[in-house]
Coordinates of C-alpha atoms in Angstrom, one line a residue:
Chain A
M1 CA 34.1 54.9 -1.1
S2 CA 31.1 55.7 -3.3
E3 CA 28.5 53.2 -3.1
R4 CA 27.1 51.4 -6.3
P5 CA 23.6 49.6 -5.4
L6 CA 22.9 49.0 -9.0
T7 CA 26.4 47.5 -10.2
E8 CA 28.0 46.2 -7.2
R9 CA 27.0 42.5 -7.6
I10 CA 28.2 42.6 -11.4
D11 CA 31.6 43.9 -10.1
A12 CA 31.7 41.3 -7.6
A13 CA 31.0 38.4 -9.7
G14 CA 33.0 39.7 -12.5
G15 CA 30.1 39.9 -14.8
F16 CA 27.2 37.8 -15.0
V17 CA 25.3 37.5 -11.6
D18 CA 23.3 34.1 -11.6
G19 CA 20.4 33.5 -9.5
G20 CA 22.6 31.7 -6.7
R21 CA 25.3 34.9 -6.6
Y22 CA 22.4 37.1 -6.4
E23 CA 20.7 35.4 -3.3
E24 CA 24.4 35.1 -1.6
M25 CA 24.9 38.5 -2.1
G26 CA 21.4 39.6 -0.3
G27 CA 19.0 39.0 -3.3
Y28 CA 15.4 38.9 -2.7
V29 CA 15.9 39.9 0.9
A30 CA 14.2 43.4 0.0
A31 CA 11.3 41.7 -2.0
R32 CA 10.5 39.5 0.9
Q33 CA 10.6 42.0 3.5
A34 CA 8.4 44.6 1.4
V35 CA 5.8 41.8 0.8
T36 CA 5.7 39.8 4.0
S37 CA 6.2 42.8 6.6
M38 CA 5.1 46.2 4.8
T39 CA 2.1 47.5 3.4
P40 CA 2.0 48.4 -0.3
Q41 CA 1.5 52.1 1.0
E42 CA 4.5 51.8 3.2
V43 CA 6.5 50.6 0.1
C44 CA 5.0 53.7 -1.9
G45 CA 6.0 56.1 0.8
L46 CA 9.7 55.1 1.3
V47 CA 10.3 55.2 -2.5
K48 CA 8.5 58.6 -2.6
D49 CA 10.7 59.6 0.4
A50 CA 13.9 58.3 -1.3
N51 CA 12.8 61.0 -4.1
L52 CA 13.6 58.4 -6.7
R53 CA 13.1 59.8 -10.1
G54 CA 12.3 58.3 -13.5
R55 CA 15.5 57.0 -14.9
G56 CA 14.1 56.6 -18.7
G57 CA 14.2 60.4 -19.5
A58 CA 11.6 62.1 -18.1
G59 CA 12.8 62.2 -14.4
F60 CA 9.2 61.7 -13.0
P61 CA 9.4 61.0 -9.2
T62 CA 8.8 57.3 -8.9
G63 CA 6.8 56.9 -6.0
V64 CA 4.5 59.9 -6.7
K65 CA 3.6 58.0 -10.0
W66 CA 2.7 54.9 -7.9
G67 CA 0.5 56.9 -5.6
F68 CA -1.6 57.8 -8.8
V69 CA -2.9 54.3 -8.9
P70 CA -6.7 54.1 -7.7
D71 CA -7.6 51.7 -5.0
V72 CA -10.0 50.0 -7.1
P73 CA -10.8 46.3 -7.2
G74 CA -9.7 44.3 -10.5
R75 CA -6.8 43.7 -12.5
K76 CA -3.8 46.0 -12.4
Y77 CA -0.4 46.0 -14.3
L78 CA 3.2 46.9 -13.9
V79 CA 5.0 47.3 -17.1
C80 CA 8.7 47.7 -17.2
N81 CA 9.8 50.0 -20.1
A82 CA 12.8 47.9 -21.6
D83 CA 12.4 49.3 -24.9
E84 CA 15.6 51.0 -25.0
M85 CA 15.8 52.9 -28.4
E86 CA 17.0 56.0 -27.3
P87 CA 20.3 56.5 -29.6
G88 CA 23.2 56.5 -27.7
T89 CA 21.5 54.6 -24.9
F90 CA 23.0 51.5 -23.8
K91 CA 22.5 51.3 -19.8
D92 CA 19.3 49.1 -19.5
R93 CA 20.9 46.3 -21.6
Y94 CA 23.9 46.3 -19.0
L95 CA 21.8 45.7 -16.1
M96 CA 19.7 43.1 -17.8
E97 CA 22.1 41.2 -19.2
N98 CA 24.2 41.1 -16.3
D99 CA 22.0 41.0 -13.4
P100 CA 18.7 40.0 -14.7
H101 CA 17.4 39.0 -11.0
L102 CA 18.1 42.8 -9.8
L103 CA 15.3 43.9 -12.4
V104 CA 12.9 40.7 -11.5
E105 CA 13.3 42.0 -7.4
G106 CA 12.5 45.4 -8.4
M107 CA 9.3 44.5 -10.3
I108 CA 8.2 42.5 -7.4
I109 CA 8.3 45.0 -5.1
A110 CA 6.9 47.7 -7.3
A111 CA 4.2 45.5 -8.3
Y112 CA 3.3 44.9 -5.0
A113 CA 3.3 48.6 -3.8
I114 CA 0.6 49.1 -6.6
G115 CA -1.1 46.1 -6.1
A116 CA -0.7 44.4 -9.5
D117 CA -0.8 40.9 -10.3
R118 CA 0.2 40.9 -13.6
A119 CA 3.8 42.3 -15.1
Y120 CA 5.5 42.6 -18.3
V121 CA 9.0 43.4 -19.3
F122 CA 8.6 44.9 -22.6
L123 CA 12.2 44.3 -24.4
R124 CA 13.4 45.4 -27.3
G125 CA 13.4 42.8 -30.2
E126 CA 17.2 43.1 -30.7
Y127 CA 18.0 42.5 -27.2
H128 CA 18.4 38.7 -27.5
E129 CA 21.2 38.4 -24.6
S130 CA 18.7 40.2 -22.5
Y131 CA 15.6 38.0 -22.9
R132 CA 18.0 35.0 -22.2
A133 CA 19.1 36.3 -19.0
L134 CA 15.5 37.5 -18.2
T135 CA 13.3 34.4 -19.1
A136 CA 15.9 32.5 -17.2
A137 CA 15.5 34.7 -14.1
I138 CA 12.1 34.9 -14.2
G139 CA 12.1 30.9 -14.5
E140 CA 14.2 30.7 -11.1
A141 CA 12.3 33.1 -9.4
H142 CA 9.2 31.0 -10.0
A143 CA 10.8 28.1 -8.7
N144 CA 11.9 29.5 -5.7
G145 CA 8.8 31.0 -4.6
C146 CA 9.5 34.7 -5.3
L147 CA 6.9 34.9 -8.0
G148 CA 3.8 32.8 -9.0
E149 CA 0.4 31.8 -7.1
S150 CA 1.8 32.6 -3.6
V151 CA 4.9 34.8 -3.4
F152 CA 7.3 34.3 -0.5
G153 CA 4.6 32.3 1.1
T154 CA 1.8 35.2 1.3
T155 CA -1.8 35.4 -0.7
Y156 CA 0.1 37.9 -2.9
A157 CA 0.4 36.6 -6.2
L158 CA 2.2 37.8 -9.2
E159 CA 2.8 36.6 -12.9
L160 CA 5.7 38.1 -14.9
A161 CA 6.4 37.7 -18.3
V162 CA 8.4 39.0 -21.3
H163 CA 6.9 40.8 -24.5
R164 CA 9.6 41.2 -27.2
S165 CA 8.9 44.3 -29.4
G166 CA 8.5 44.2 -32.9
G167 CA 10.8 47.4 -33.1
R168 CA 9.9 51.1 -33.3
Y169 CA 11.2 53.8 -31.1
I170 CA 7.9 55.3 -30.4
C171 CA 7.2 52.1 -28.3
G172 CA 9.1 54.1 -25.5
E173 CA 6.2 56.5 -25.3
E174 CA 4.6 54.8 -22.6
T175 CA 1.1 54.9 -24.0
A176 CA 2.4 53.8 -27.6
L177 CA 3.9 51.0 -25.5
L178 CA 0.6 49.9 -24.0
N179 CA -0.7 49.6 -27.6
A180 CA 2.0 47.6 -28.4
L181 CA 1.8 45.5 -25.4
E182 CA -1.7 44.7 -26.4
G183 CA -0.6 43.6 -29.9
K184 CA -1.7 46.9 -31.8
R185 CA 0.3 49.5 -33.8
A186 CA 2.3 51.7 -31.4
Q187 CA 0.5 54.7 -31.8
P188 CA 0.6 57.4 -28.9
R189 CA -2.9 57.5 -27.0
T190 CA -5.2 60.4 -26.0
K191 CA -3.7 61.7 -22.3
P192 CA -5.7 61.7 -20.0
P193 CA -6.5 59.5 -19.2
F194 CA -2.9 58.5 -17.9
P195 CA -1.9 55.0 -17.4
P196 CA -2.4 54.6 -13.8
A197 CA -6.0 55.3 -14.5
S198 CA -6.4 53.6 -17.7
G199 CA -3.6 51.7 -19.1
A200 CA -3.0 48.1 -20.7
W201 CA -6.4 46.9 -21.7
G202 CA -8.1 49.8 -19.9
R203 CA -6.7 48.9 -16.4
P204 CA -4.6 51.0 -13.9
T205 CA -1.0 50.5 -14.8
I206 CA 2.2 51.8 -14.3
V207 CA 5.1 52.0 -16.6
N208 CA 8.7 52.2 -15.1
N209 CA 12.2 51.9 -16.8
V210 CA 14.7 49.1 -16.2
E211 CA 17.0 51.4 -14.3
T212 CA 14.2 53.0 -12.3
L213 CA 13.1 49.4 -11.1
C214 CA 16.5 48.2 -10.3
N215 CA 17.0 51.3 -7.8
V216 CA 14.0 49.9 -5.7
P217 CA 15.5 46.9 -3.8
A218 CA 18.4 49.1 -2.4
I219 CA 15.9 51.6 -1.1
I220 CA 13.5 49.1 0.7
R221 CA 16.8 47.5 2.2
R222 CA 18.5 50.7 3.3
G223 CA 15.8 53.4 3.8
A224 CA 15.1 56.9 2.3
E225 CA 17.7 58.6 4.0
W226 CA 20.6 56.3 3.0
Y227 CA 19.6 56.7 -0.8
Q228 CA 19.0 60.4 -0.7
S229 CA 22.5 60.7 0.7
L230 CA 24.2 58.9 -2.3
G231 CA 23.5 61.9 -4.5
L232 CA 25.8 64.8 -4.8
G233 CA 23.5 67.5 -5.5
E234 CA 19.4 68.0 -5.2
D235 CA 18.7 64.6 -6.8
S236 CA 19.0 61.2 -4.9
G237 CA 21.0 57.9 -5.5
T238 CA 23.3 56.8 -8.2
K239 CA 23.1 56.7 -11.9
I240 CA 24.5 55.1 -14.6
Y241 CA 26.3 57.3 -16.8
G242 CA 27.4 56.5 -20.1
V243 CA 30.0 58.0 -23.2
S244 CA 30.0 57.0 -26.7
G245 CA 31.9 58.8 -29.2
R246 CA 35.8 59.8 -29.6
V247 CA 36.9 59.0 -26.0
K248 CA 39.6 56.6 -25.0
R249 CA 37.3 54.5 -23.3
P250 CA 33.6 54.5 -24.0
G251 CA 31.7 52.9 -21.7
L252 CA 29.0 53.0 -18.5
W253 CA 29.7 53.8 -14.9
E254 CA 27.7 54.0 -12.1
L255 CA 28.3 57.0 -10.1
P256 CA 26.7 59.2 -7.8
M257 CA 23.6 61.6 -9.0
G258 CA 25.1 64.7 -10.0
T259 CA 28.5 64.0 -10.6
P260 CA 29.8 66.9 -12.8
I261 CA 30.0 66.2 -17.2
R262 CA 33.7 67.1 -17.2
E263 CA 34.5 64.3 -14.6
I264 CA 32.5 61.8 -16.6
I265 CA 34.2 62.6 -19.9
E266 CA 37.8 63.1 -18.7
Q267 CA 38.2 60.9 -15.6
H268 CA 35.9 57.8 -16.7
A269 CA 36.0 58.0 -20.1
G270 CA 39.6 58.7 -20.3
G271 CA 39.0 61.9 -22.3
M272 CA 39.3 62.5 -25.8
C273 CA 41.0 60.0 -28.3
D274 CA 44.3 61.8 -29.5
G275 CA 43.8 64.3 -32.0
Y276 CA 40.4 65.0 -31.3
R277 CA 38.7 67.7 -29.8
L278 CA 35.0 67.9 -27.9
R279 CA 33.0 70.5 -29.9
G280 CA 29.8 69.3 -28.3
L281 CA 27.4 66.6 -26.9
L282 CA 24.0 65.3 -26.1
P283 CA 23.8 64.7 -22.6
G284 CA 21.2 61.9 -22.3
G285 CA 20.8 60.5 -25.9
A286 CA 19.4 61.7 -29.1
S287 CA 16.6 63.6 -28.4
T288 CA 18.3 65.8 -25.9
D289 CA 19.8 69.3 -26.9
F290 CA 23.3 69.7 -27.3
L291 CA 25.7 71.3 -24.8
V292 CA 29.0 72.7 -25.4
E293 CA 32.4 73.6 -23.5
E294 CA 30.9 76.0 -21.3
H295 CA 28.8 73.6 -20.0
L296 CA 31.3 70.7 -19.0
D297 CA 31.3 71.6 -15.2
L298 CA 27.5 71.5 -14.9
A299 CA 26.6 68.4 -12.5
M300 CA 24.6 65.7 -14.2
E301 CA 21.4 65.8 -12.7
Y302 CA 17.9 66.9 -13.9
G303 CA 17.7 70.7 -12.7
A304 CA 20.8 71.7 -13.7
I305 CA 21.1 69.9 -17.3
Q306 CA 17.4 71.3 -17.7
A307 CA 18.6 75.3 -16.6
A308 CA 21.4 74.9 -19.0
G309 CA 18.7 74.2 -21.6
S310 CA 18.8 70.7 -22.3
R311 CA 17.5 67.4 -20.6
M312 CA 19.5 64.8 -18.7
G313 CA 17.5 62.1 -20.4
T314 CA 19.1 58.9 -20.5
G315 CA 22.2 60.0 -18.9
T316 CA 24.2 58.6 -21.4
M317 CA 26.0 61.2 -23.3
I318 CA 27.1 61.2 -27.3
L319 CA 30.1 63.3 -28.0
M320 CA 30.5 65.4 -30.9
D321 CA 34.3 65.9 -31.8
D322 CA 36.0 68.5 -34.2
H323 CA 36.2 66.0 -37.0
V324 CA 32.1 65.6 -37.4
C325 CA 30.2 67.9 -39.2
P326 CA 27.4 69.4 -37.1
V327 CA 25.2 69.6 -40.1
D328 CA 25.6 66.4 -41.0
M329 CA 25.3 64.7 -37.4
A330 CA 21.9 66.9 -37.5
R331 CA 21.2 65.2 -40.8
N332 CA 21.7 62.1 -39.2
L333 CA 19.9 62.5 -36.1
Q334 CA 16.7 64.0 -38.1
H335 CA 17.0 60.8 -40.5
F336 CA 16.6 58.7 -37.4
F337 CA 13.3 60.4 -36.0
A338 CA 11.7 61.0 -39.6
Q339 CA 11.9 57.3 -40.1
E340 CA 10.8 56.5 -36.7
S341 CA 7.6 58.8 -36.5
C342 CA 4.4 56.7 -36.0
G343 CA 3.0 58.9 -38.7
F344 CA -0.1 60.0 -36.9
C345 CA 0.1 63.6 -37.2
T346 CA 1.2 66.1 -39.8
P347 CA 3.8 68.1 -38.5
C348 CA 5.9 64.8 -37.7
R349 CA 5.0 62.5 -40.5
E350 CA 5.7 65.5 -43.0
G351 CA 7.9 67.8 -41.1
L352 CA 10.6 65.9 -39.9
P353 CA 11.2 64.2 -43.4
W354 CA 11.4 68.2 -44.9
V355 CA 13.5 68.4 -42.3
E356 CA 16.0 65.9 -43.1
Q357 CA 16.2 66.8 -46.7
L358 CA 16.8 70.5 -45.9
L359 CA 19.8 69.6 -43.7
L360 CA 20.9 67.2 -47.1
D361 CA 20.8 69.7 -49.2
I362 CA 22.9 72.2 -47.0
E363 CA 25.2 69.7 -46.2
E364 CA 25.8 68.4 -50.0
G365 CA 26.0 72.2 -51.0
R366 CA 22.5 73.1 -52.3
G367 CA 21.2 75.1 -49.4
T368 CA 20.6 78.5 -49.7
A369 CA 20.0 81.4 -47.0
E370 CA 16.3 81.0 -47.4
D371 CA 16.7 77.0 -46.4
L372 CA 18.5 78.0 -43.1
E373 CA 15.4 80.4 -42.5
L374 CA 13.1 77.6 -43.6
L375 CA 15.1 75.3 -41.0
D376 CA 14.6 77.7 -38.0
H377 CA 10.8 78.3 -39.0
N378 CA 10.2 74.4 -39.3
A379 CA 12.2 73.8 -36.2
A380 CA 10.1 76.3 -34.0
F381 CA 7.2 75.0 -35.4
I382 CA 7.7 71.1 -35.5
G383 CA 9.2 71.4 -31.8
A384 CA 6.4 73.6 -30.1
P385 CA 4.7 71.3 -27.6
G386 CA 0.9 71.1 -28.4
N387 CA 1.6 71.3 -32.2
T388 CA 1.8 67.2 -32.5
F389 CA -0.1 64.5 -30.4
C390 CA 2.9 63.3 -28.5
L391 CA 6.4 64.3 -27.7
H392 CA 8.5 62.8 -30.6
A393 CA 8.8 65.5 -32.5
T394 CA 9.6 67.8 -29.8
G395 CA 12.4 65.7 -28.7
A396 CA 13.5 65.6 -32.3
I397 CA 13.9 68.9 -32.4
E398 CA 15.7 69.2 -29.5
P399 CA 19.1 68.7 -31.0
L400 CA 18.4 70.5 -34.0
M401 CA 17.4 73.8 -32.4
S402 CA 20.7 73.4 -30.4
A403 CA 22.9 72.8 -33.4
L404 CA 21.3 75.7 -35.2
K405 CA 22.2 77.8 -32.0
Y406 CA 25.7 76.7 -31.2
F407 CA 26.9 75.7 -34.7
R408 CA 25.4 78.4 -36.4
E409 CA 28.6 79.4 -38.5
D410 CA 28.8 75.8 -39.4
F411 CA 25.5 75.7 -41.5
E412 CA 26.4 79.6 -42.9
A413 CA 29.8 78.0 -44.0
H414 CA 28.2 75.5 -46.0
I415 CA 25.5 77.8 -47.6
R416 CA 28.5 80.2 -48.5
E417 CA 30.9 77.7 -49.4
H418 CA 28.4 75.3 -51.3
G419 CA 29.6 72.5 -49.7
C420 CA 30.8 70.5 -46.5
P421 CA 33.9 72.1 -44.9
Y422 CA 34.7 68.9 -43.4
R423 CA 34.8 66.9 -46.7
S424 CA 37.1 67.2 -49.4
G425 CA 34.2 67.5 -52.2
P426 CA 30.6 66.7 -52.5
G427 CA 30.0 63.2 -52.1
S428 CA 33.3 62.8 -50.6
A429 CA 32.3 59.9 -48.4
A430 CA 32.2 57.8 -50.8
E431 CA 35.5 59.5 -52.4
A432 CA 37.2 58.8 -49.2
D433 CA 36.1 55.1 -48.8
D434 CA 37.8 54.5 -52.3
G435 CA 41.0 56.1 -51.4
A436 CA 41.3 54.0 -48.5
N437 CA 40.9 50.9 -50.8
Chain B
M1 CA -10.6 26.3 -33.0
S2 CA -10.8 28.0 -36.6
E3 CA -10.7 26.3 -40.1
P4 CA -8.0 24.1 -40.4
A5 CA -7.8 24.7 -44.2
F6 CA -6.1 28.3 -42.8
I7 CA -4.4 27.0 -39.6
D8 CA -2.5 24.2 -41.3
V9 CA 0.0 26.3 -42.9
L10 CA 1.4 26.7 -39.4
S11 CA 3.2 23.8 -38.0
Q12 CA 2.7 22.4 -34.7
A13 CA 5.5 23.8 -32.9
E14 CA 4.4 27.4 -34.2
I15 CA 1.0 27.0 -33.0
D16 CA 2.2 25.8 -29.3
A17 CA 4.5 28.6 -29.2
I18 CA 1.9 31.1 -30.0
E19 CA -0.6 29.7 -27.2
I20 CA 2.0 30.1 -24.7
E21 CA 2.1 33.6 -25.3
V22 CA -1.7 33.8 -25.9
A23 CA -1.9 32.3 -22.2
H24 CA -0.1 35.5 -20.7
L25 CA -2.6 37.8 -22.1
P26 CA -6.4 38.6 -21.6
D27 CA -7.1 38.0 -25.2
R28 CA -6.0 36.5 -28.6
P29 CA -5.3 39.4 -30.8
S30 CA -3.0 40.6 -28.0
A31 CA -0.5 38.2 -29.3
A32 CA -0.2 39.4 -32.8
I33 CA 3.2 41.0 -32.5
D34 CA 4.4 37.7 -30.6
A35 CA 2.9 35.6 -33.2
L36 CA 4.3 37.4 -36.1
L37 CA 7.7 37.1 -34.5
I38 CA 7.4 33.4 -33.7
V39 CA 6.6 32.5 -37.4
Q40 CA 9.2 34.9 -38.7
K41 CA 11.5 33.2 -36.5
H42 CA 10.6 29.5 -38.1
R43 CA 10.3 30.9 -41.5
G44 CA 12.6 33.4 -42.1
W45 CA 9.6 35.9 -42.8
V46 CA 5.8 36.4 -42.9
S47 CA 4.3 35.5 -46.1
D48 CA 0.9 36.1 -47.2
E49 CA -0.3 32.8 -46.3
S50 CA 1.1 32.7 -42.8
L51 CA -0.4 35.8 -42.3
A52 CA -3.6 34.8 -43.0
A53 CA -3.1 31.8 -40.7
I54 CA -2.0 33.7 -37.9
A55 CA -5.1 36.1 -38.0
R56 CA -7.3 32.8 -38.3
L57 CA -5.9 31.8 -34.9
L58 CA -6.1 35.0 -33.3
G59 CA -9.5 35.6 -34.2
M60 CA -8.7 38.7 -35.9
S61 CA -8.8 39.7 -39.9
A62 CA -5.8 39.4 -42.2
A63 CA -6.1 43.5 -43.1
D64 CA -5.7 43.9 -39.2
L65 CA -3.0 42.0 -38.5
D66 CA -1.0 43.1 -41.7
S67 CA -1.6 46.8 -40.5
I68 CA 0.6 45.9 -37.4
A69 CA 3.1 43.6 -39.6
T70 CA 4.2 46.5 -41.4
F71 CA 4.4 49.1 -38.5
Y72 CA 7.2 47.0 -36.9
N73 CA 10.9 47.3 -38.3
L74 CA 11.6 43.8 -37.3
I75 CA 8.9 41.8 -39.1
Y76 CA 9.9 41.1 -42.4
R77 CA 6.9 40.9 -45.0
K78 CA 9.1 40.0 -47.5
P79 CA 11.5 37.0 -48.0
V80 CA 15.2 37.3 -46.7
G81 CA 18.3 35.8 -47.0
R82 CA 19.7 33.0 -44.3
H83 CA 21.4 36.1 -42.5
V84 CA 19.9 39.2 -41.8
V85 CA 22.9 41.7 -41.5
M86 CA 21.7 44.9 -39.8
V87 CA 24.2 48.1 -39.8
C88 CA 23.4 50.7 -37.1
D89 CA 23.0 54.0 -38.9
S90 CA 22.1 55.7 -35.4
V91 CA 24.3 58.8 -34.2
S92 CA 26.9 56.9 -32.1
C93 CA 27.9 54.6 -34.5
Y94 CA 27.9 57.7 -37.2
V95 CA 30.0 59.4 -35.4
M96 CA 32.3 56.4 -35.3
G97 CA 32.5 55.6 -39.1
G98 CA 29.3 53.9 -39.4
E99 CA 28.5 55.1 -43.0
S100 CA 31.7 54.0 -44.3
L101 CA 31.2 50.7 -42.5
M102 CA 28.2 50.4 -44.0
M103 CA 29.6 51.4 -47.7
R104 CA 32.2 48.8 -47.2
I105 CA 29.8 45.9 -46.3
R106 CA 27.8 47.0 -49.4
R107 CA 30.7 46.6 -51.6
H108 CA 31.5 43.2 -49.9
L109 CA 28.2 41.8 -50.5
G110 CA 27.7 43.6 -53.5
I111 CA 24.2 44.8 -52.8
E112 CA 22.3 47.7 -51.5
P113 CA 20.6 48.1 -47.9
G114 CA 17.3 46.4 -48.5
E115 CA 18.4 43.6 -50.9
T116 CA 19.6 39.8 -50.7
T117 CA 22.8 38.4 -52.1
E118 CA 22.1 36.1 -55.1
D119 CA 23.0 33.1 -53.3
G120 CA 20.3 33.8 -50.5
R121 CA 23.0 33.8 -48.2
Y122 CA 22.9 37.6 -46.6
T123 CA 19.9 40.1 -46.7
L124 CA 21.6 43.9 -45.5
L125 CA 19.4 45.9 -43.7
P126 CA 20.2 49.3 -41.9
C127 CA 18.7 49.6 -38.6
V128 CA 18.6 51.9 -35.5
C129 CA 20.7 51.9 -32.4
L130 CA 21.6 48.5 -31.1
G131 CA 22.1 49.7 -27.6
A132 CA 26.0 49.0 -27.8
C133 CA 27.2 52.3 -28.3
D134 CA 30.3 51.5 -26.2
R135 CA 31.1 49.2 -29.3
A136 CA 30.3 51.3 -31.7
P137 CA 30.3 51.3 -35.0
V138 CA 28.3 48.2 -34.1
I139 CA 26.5 45.5 -36.8
M140 CA 24.1 42.6 -35.7
V141 CA 24.2 39.3 -37.7
D142 CA 20.7 37.6 -36.6
D143 CA 21.2 37.5 -33.3
Q144 CA 24.8 38.5 -32.7
L145 CA 26.5 41.6 -32.2
A146 CA 29.8 42.2 -33.7
G147 CA 31.6 45.7 -32.6
P148 CA 33.7 47.7 -32.8
L149 CA 34.0 46.6 -36.2
A150 CA 37.0 47.8 -38.5
E151 CA 36.2 48.0 -42.1
S152 CA 38.7 45.2 -42.5
D153 CA 37.1 43.0 -39.9
V154 CA 33.9 42.9 -42.5
E155 CA 35.1 39.9 -44.5
D156 CA 35.7 37.5 -41.6
V157 CA 33.0 38.6 -39.4
L158 CA 30.3 38.0 -42.1
G159 CA 32.1 34.8 -43.5
A160 CA 31.7 33.1 -40.2
F161 CA 28.0 33.2 -41.4
E162 CA 27.4 30.1 -43.7

């Protein structure tokens, strides 16, 4: 009954959608329609009316973002952020590996809408299969006149190339991504100016996520009203939701925007594995605040999740079960963020490793009540927006702050009992492993 | 173009592949990361000699290029084995037993993360989320994903890489 504009072709093809299948199933009709019979302003207007919001995590209205590109002569760029490095997130890989032409078509429409004649896919270096699928699709699109000097026989020209990343989480931040695209260290830039005014090589640039761009062809083909009607609540369209952790069927599902968390976990992911109980979840990747049992009936949409103190983020949730120590999971998360800090500003570069060390001390039974206070203080200081140059540290602290709030008793028990109640003794991960052999 | 003495460290195939990337970009230094990855694909890692040659080819200083090379996780400035074994240590794999999997791989290979086996066959590296969390815990050997990986699978999976 529900429609799935992002994944219906993959389901129909039973997996990979090649160029021929894509065209048979209505592929490139939307791009042809946009480029040959609509003005760029009409395309922008339609996407704005559809209320498509960015699927990379921030949820900014896509059509509004496109409208920020100034009407100036000269080169403009469209960049697809395919640097899917948010831990727990695996949705863009699925789209690129299985239906690469959908992304190519979405990029043609977006580039046309903003007047870009150059476009790049900024792709994770580890996504080898996506690279093969995308480069083949781009080649086919060129051969079929969908890209190149004359797109669909018009005077509109567009070149599309794939840039493979050298690998750093900070490349997901759009101005850091632009520095990386320019071949530099991926350090975030001062904002303003924002990329629509001055982005890649100082030119107007729009950066959009893979899933966001994949929504565009269906909006052009079927209209803003239809797209809005797909969502269950205040947000439009469908969303690729994902679940990882101790569930019976971890995976991805394209569902109406606003599907309740409980339905995603219990119905689609098959519920928790036998012998495991859900204690908490990160709703949209590692940099989102924990939610707990009381939040399970919330709709997975931007506003509802934000009102609960978290963010929908990428919409791919990571579940924490009752066998996982919340302190140690927080340590694992902070290890990631500390390692991936670009090192530019002090609270992030020095603060995150400090936080990781405090968590390790508490986990291994050396923590004191003062350490817990210090952790609270550091979390508040490092996480406060404005104390760091970009939002890396702010995102890093989201799961920590919420872990300190919801799993306080676990932190206190570690300090009281001088060790981790989830382990048989200090350093017992190694002992458990030895025991198994 | 530039002085051949520096350039001829690179093979014609490497130079050609780099020039294809340069053609997509407004200036030559913008191809720095692409060029480093291309040379690494041919040689396994980026030596000081390779680095200097790439810098010269792109019209930038070797120091600048090294600051870029050392920023990125996937660019190796030290030799690696014939196969690079990357073990995800991010949160979804952590929840699914990634740490004991890493321990098993360390024991099987007899090396610590960051080291290469004596026979030069494997280099072991921890890595960030591989974007395959429905298959956690996962590892990636060269460009191939394996997961969900039980500890008892380790020997067979790694053994397939000569």
